PDB file of C-alpha atoms in Angstrom:
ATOM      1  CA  UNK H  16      97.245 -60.133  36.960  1.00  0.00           C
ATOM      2  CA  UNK H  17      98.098 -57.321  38.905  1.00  0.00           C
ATOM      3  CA  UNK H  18      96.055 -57.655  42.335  1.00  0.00           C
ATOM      4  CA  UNK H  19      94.264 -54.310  43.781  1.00  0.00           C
ATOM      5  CA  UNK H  20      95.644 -53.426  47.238  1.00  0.00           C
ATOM      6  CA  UNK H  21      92.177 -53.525  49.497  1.00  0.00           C
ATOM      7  CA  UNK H  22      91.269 -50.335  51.103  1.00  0.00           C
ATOM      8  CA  UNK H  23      89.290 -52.388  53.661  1.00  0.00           C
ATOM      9  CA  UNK H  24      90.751 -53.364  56.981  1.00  0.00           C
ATOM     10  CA  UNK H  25      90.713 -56.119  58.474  1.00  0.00           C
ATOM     11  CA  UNK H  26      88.133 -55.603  61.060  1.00  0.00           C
ATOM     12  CA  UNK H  27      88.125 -59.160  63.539  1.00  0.00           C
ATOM     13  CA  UNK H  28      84.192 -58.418  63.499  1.00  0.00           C
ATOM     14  CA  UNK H  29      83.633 -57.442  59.048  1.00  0.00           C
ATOM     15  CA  UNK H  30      84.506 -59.937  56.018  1.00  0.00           C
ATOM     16  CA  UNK H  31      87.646 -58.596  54.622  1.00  0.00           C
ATOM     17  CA  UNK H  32      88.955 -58.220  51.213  1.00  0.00           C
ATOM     18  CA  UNK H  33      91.917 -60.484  50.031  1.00  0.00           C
ATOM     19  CA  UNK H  34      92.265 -59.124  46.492  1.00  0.00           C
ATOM     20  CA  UNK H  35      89.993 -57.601  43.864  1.00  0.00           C
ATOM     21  CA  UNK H  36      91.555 -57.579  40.788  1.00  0.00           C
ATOM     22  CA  UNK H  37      90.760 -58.131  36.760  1.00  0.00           C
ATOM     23  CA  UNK H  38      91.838 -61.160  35.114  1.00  0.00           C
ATOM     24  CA  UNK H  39      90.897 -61.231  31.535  1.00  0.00           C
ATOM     25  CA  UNK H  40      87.375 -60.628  30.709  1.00  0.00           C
ATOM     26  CA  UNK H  41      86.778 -61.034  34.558  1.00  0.00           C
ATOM     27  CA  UNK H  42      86.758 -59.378  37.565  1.00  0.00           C
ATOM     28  CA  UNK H  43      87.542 -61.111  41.001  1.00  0.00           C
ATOM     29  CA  UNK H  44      87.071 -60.293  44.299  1.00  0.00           C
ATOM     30  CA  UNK H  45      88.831 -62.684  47.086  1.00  0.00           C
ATOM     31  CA  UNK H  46      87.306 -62.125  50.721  1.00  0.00           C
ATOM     32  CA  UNK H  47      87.515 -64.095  53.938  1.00  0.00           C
ATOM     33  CA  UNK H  48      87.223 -62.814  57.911  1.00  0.00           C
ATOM     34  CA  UNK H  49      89.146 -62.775  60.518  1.00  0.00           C
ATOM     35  CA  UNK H  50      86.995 -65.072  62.405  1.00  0.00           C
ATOM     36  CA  UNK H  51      85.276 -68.156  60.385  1.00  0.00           C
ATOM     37  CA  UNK H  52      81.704 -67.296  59.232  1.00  0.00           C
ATOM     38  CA  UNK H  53      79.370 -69.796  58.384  1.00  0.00           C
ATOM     39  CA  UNK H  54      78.613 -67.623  55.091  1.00  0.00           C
ATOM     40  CA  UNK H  55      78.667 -64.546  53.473  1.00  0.00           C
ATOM     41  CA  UNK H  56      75.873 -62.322  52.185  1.00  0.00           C
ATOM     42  CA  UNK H  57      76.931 -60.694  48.653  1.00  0.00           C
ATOM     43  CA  UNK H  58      75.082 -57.556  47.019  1.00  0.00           C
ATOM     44  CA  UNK H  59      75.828 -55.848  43.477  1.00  0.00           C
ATOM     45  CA  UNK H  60      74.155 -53.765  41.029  1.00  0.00           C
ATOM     46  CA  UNK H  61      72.082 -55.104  38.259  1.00  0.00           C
ATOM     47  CA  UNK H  62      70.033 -53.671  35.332  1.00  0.00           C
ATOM     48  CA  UNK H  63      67.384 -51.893  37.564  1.00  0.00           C
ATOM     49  CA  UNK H  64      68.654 -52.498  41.086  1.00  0.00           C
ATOM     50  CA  UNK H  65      70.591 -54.636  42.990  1.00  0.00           C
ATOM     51  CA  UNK H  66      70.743 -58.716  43.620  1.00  0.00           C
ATOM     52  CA  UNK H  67      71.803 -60.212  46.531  1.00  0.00           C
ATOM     53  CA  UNK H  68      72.882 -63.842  47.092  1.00  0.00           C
ATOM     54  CA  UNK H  69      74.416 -66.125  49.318  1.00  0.00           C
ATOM     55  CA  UNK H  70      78.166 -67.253  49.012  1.00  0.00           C
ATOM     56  CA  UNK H  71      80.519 -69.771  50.997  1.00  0.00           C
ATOM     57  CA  UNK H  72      83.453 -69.865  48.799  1.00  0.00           C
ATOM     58  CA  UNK H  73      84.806 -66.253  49.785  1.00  0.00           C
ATOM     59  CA  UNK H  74      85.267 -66.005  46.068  1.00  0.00           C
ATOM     60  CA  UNK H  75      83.068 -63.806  43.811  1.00  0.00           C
ATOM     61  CA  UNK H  76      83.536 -63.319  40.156  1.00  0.00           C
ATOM     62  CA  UNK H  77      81.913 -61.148  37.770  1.00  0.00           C
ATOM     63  CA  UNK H  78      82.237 -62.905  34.011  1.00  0.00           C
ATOM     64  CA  UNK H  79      82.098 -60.995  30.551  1.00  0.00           C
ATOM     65  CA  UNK H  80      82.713 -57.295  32.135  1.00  0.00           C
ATOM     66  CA  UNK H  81      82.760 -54.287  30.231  1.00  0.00           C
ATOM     67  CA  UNK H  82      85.647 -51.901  29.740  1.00  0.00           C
ATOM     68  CA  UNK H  83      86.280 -48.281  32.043  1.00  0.00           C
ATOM     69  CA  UNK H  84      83.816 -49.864  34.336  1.00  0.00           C
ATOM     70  CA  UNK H  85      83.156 -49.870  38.042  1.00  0.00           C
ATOM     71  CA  UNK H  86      82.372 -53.160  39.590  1.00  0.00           C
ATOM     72  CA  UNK H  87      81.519 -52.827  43.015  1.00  0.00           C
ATOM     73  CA  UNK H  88      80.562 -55.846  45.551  1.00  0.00           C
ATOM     74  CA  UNK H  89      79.557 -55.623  49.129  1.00  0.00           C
ATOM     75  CA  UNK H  90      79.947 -58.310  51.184  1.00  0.00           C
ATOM     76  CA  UNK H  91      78.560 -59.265  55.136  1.00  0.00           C
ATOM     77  CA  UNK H  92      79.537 -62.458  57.672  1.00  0.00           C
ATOM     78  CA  UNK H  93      76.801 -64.080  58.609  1.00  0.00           C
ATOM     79  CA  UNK H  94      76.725 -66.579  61.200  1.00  0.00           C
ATOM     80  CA  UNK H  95      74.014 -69.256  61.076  1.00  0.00           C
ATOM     81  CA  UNK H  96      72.161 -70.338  64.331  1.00  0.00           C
ATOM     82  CA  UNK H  97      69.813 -73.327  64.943  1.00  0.00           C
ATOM     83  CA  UNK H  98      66.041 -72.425  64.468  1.00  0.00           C
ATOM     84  CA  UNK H  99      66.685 -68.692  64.908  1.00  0.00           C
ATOM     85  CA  UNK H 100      67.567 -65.819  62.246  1.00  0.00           C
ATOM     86  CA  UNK H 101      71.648 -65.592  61.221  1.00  0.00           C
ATOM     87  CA  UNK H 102      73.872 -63.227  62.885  1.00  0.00           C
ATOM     88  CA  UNK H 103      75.430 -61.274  60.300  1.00  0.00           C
ATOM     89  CA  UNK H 104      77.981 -58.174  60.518  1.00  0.00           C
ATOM     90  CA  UNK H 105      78.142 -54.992  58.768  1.00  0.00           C
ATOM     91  CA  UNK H 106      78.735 -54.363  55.329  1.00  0.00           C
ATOM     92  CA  UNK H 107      82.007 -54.026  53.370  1.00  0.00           C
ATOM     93  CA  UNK H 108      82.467 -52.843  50.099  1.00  0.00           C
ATOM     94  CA  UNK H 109      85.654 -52.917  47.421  1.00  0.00           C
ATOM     95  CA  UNK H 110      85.550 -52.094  43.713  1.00  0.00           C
ATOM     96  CA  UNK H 111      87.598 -52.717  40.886  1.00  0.00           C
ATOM     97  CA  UNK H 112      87.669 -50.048  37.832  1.00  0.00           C
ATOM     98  CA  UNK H 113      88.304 -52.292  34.306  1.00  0.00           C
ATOM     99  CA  UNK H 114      90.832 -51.136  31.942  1.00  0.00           C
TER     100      UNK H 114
END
């Protein structure tokens, strides 16, 4: 598959994007940051809104798309600290248009 060039940079303090690319009937979006985090935050639209969940892979796939769609994730390094809430950077966003 042909992989997207990220528009992204690689900020040392933001998540940055790998590749974000389709593959089939899937879209993928590879991410990872400069410095380790301890996980990543991920949002994307849904019928009505938008759902956010947690990730540690760095890996986020979107299964059965649709055609001459935009699929859009946003993604933020969190760091996790003992007792108190995470520390967690800016957002980033990439999107990948399907054929």
């Amino acid at each position: 598959p042909a992989m997207a060039t990220p528009s992204v940079g690689c900020s040392a303090d933001e998540p940055c994007f790998k590749a974000a690319y389709q593959a089939g009937s899937k879209v993928i979006f590879d991410f990872s940051g400069v410095r380790g985090w301890d996980f990543y935050n991920v949002r994307f639209a849904v019928a009505g809104g938008e759902k956010q969940v947690e990730n540690r892979t760095g890996r986020f796939t979107f299964n059965n798309i649709r055609p001459n769609r935009s699929y859009t994730l946003s993604v933020q390094g969190c760091r996790s600290r003992a007792l108190r809430s995470s520390v967690c950077s800016a957002w980033v966003a990439e999107s990948v248009v399907t054929r």
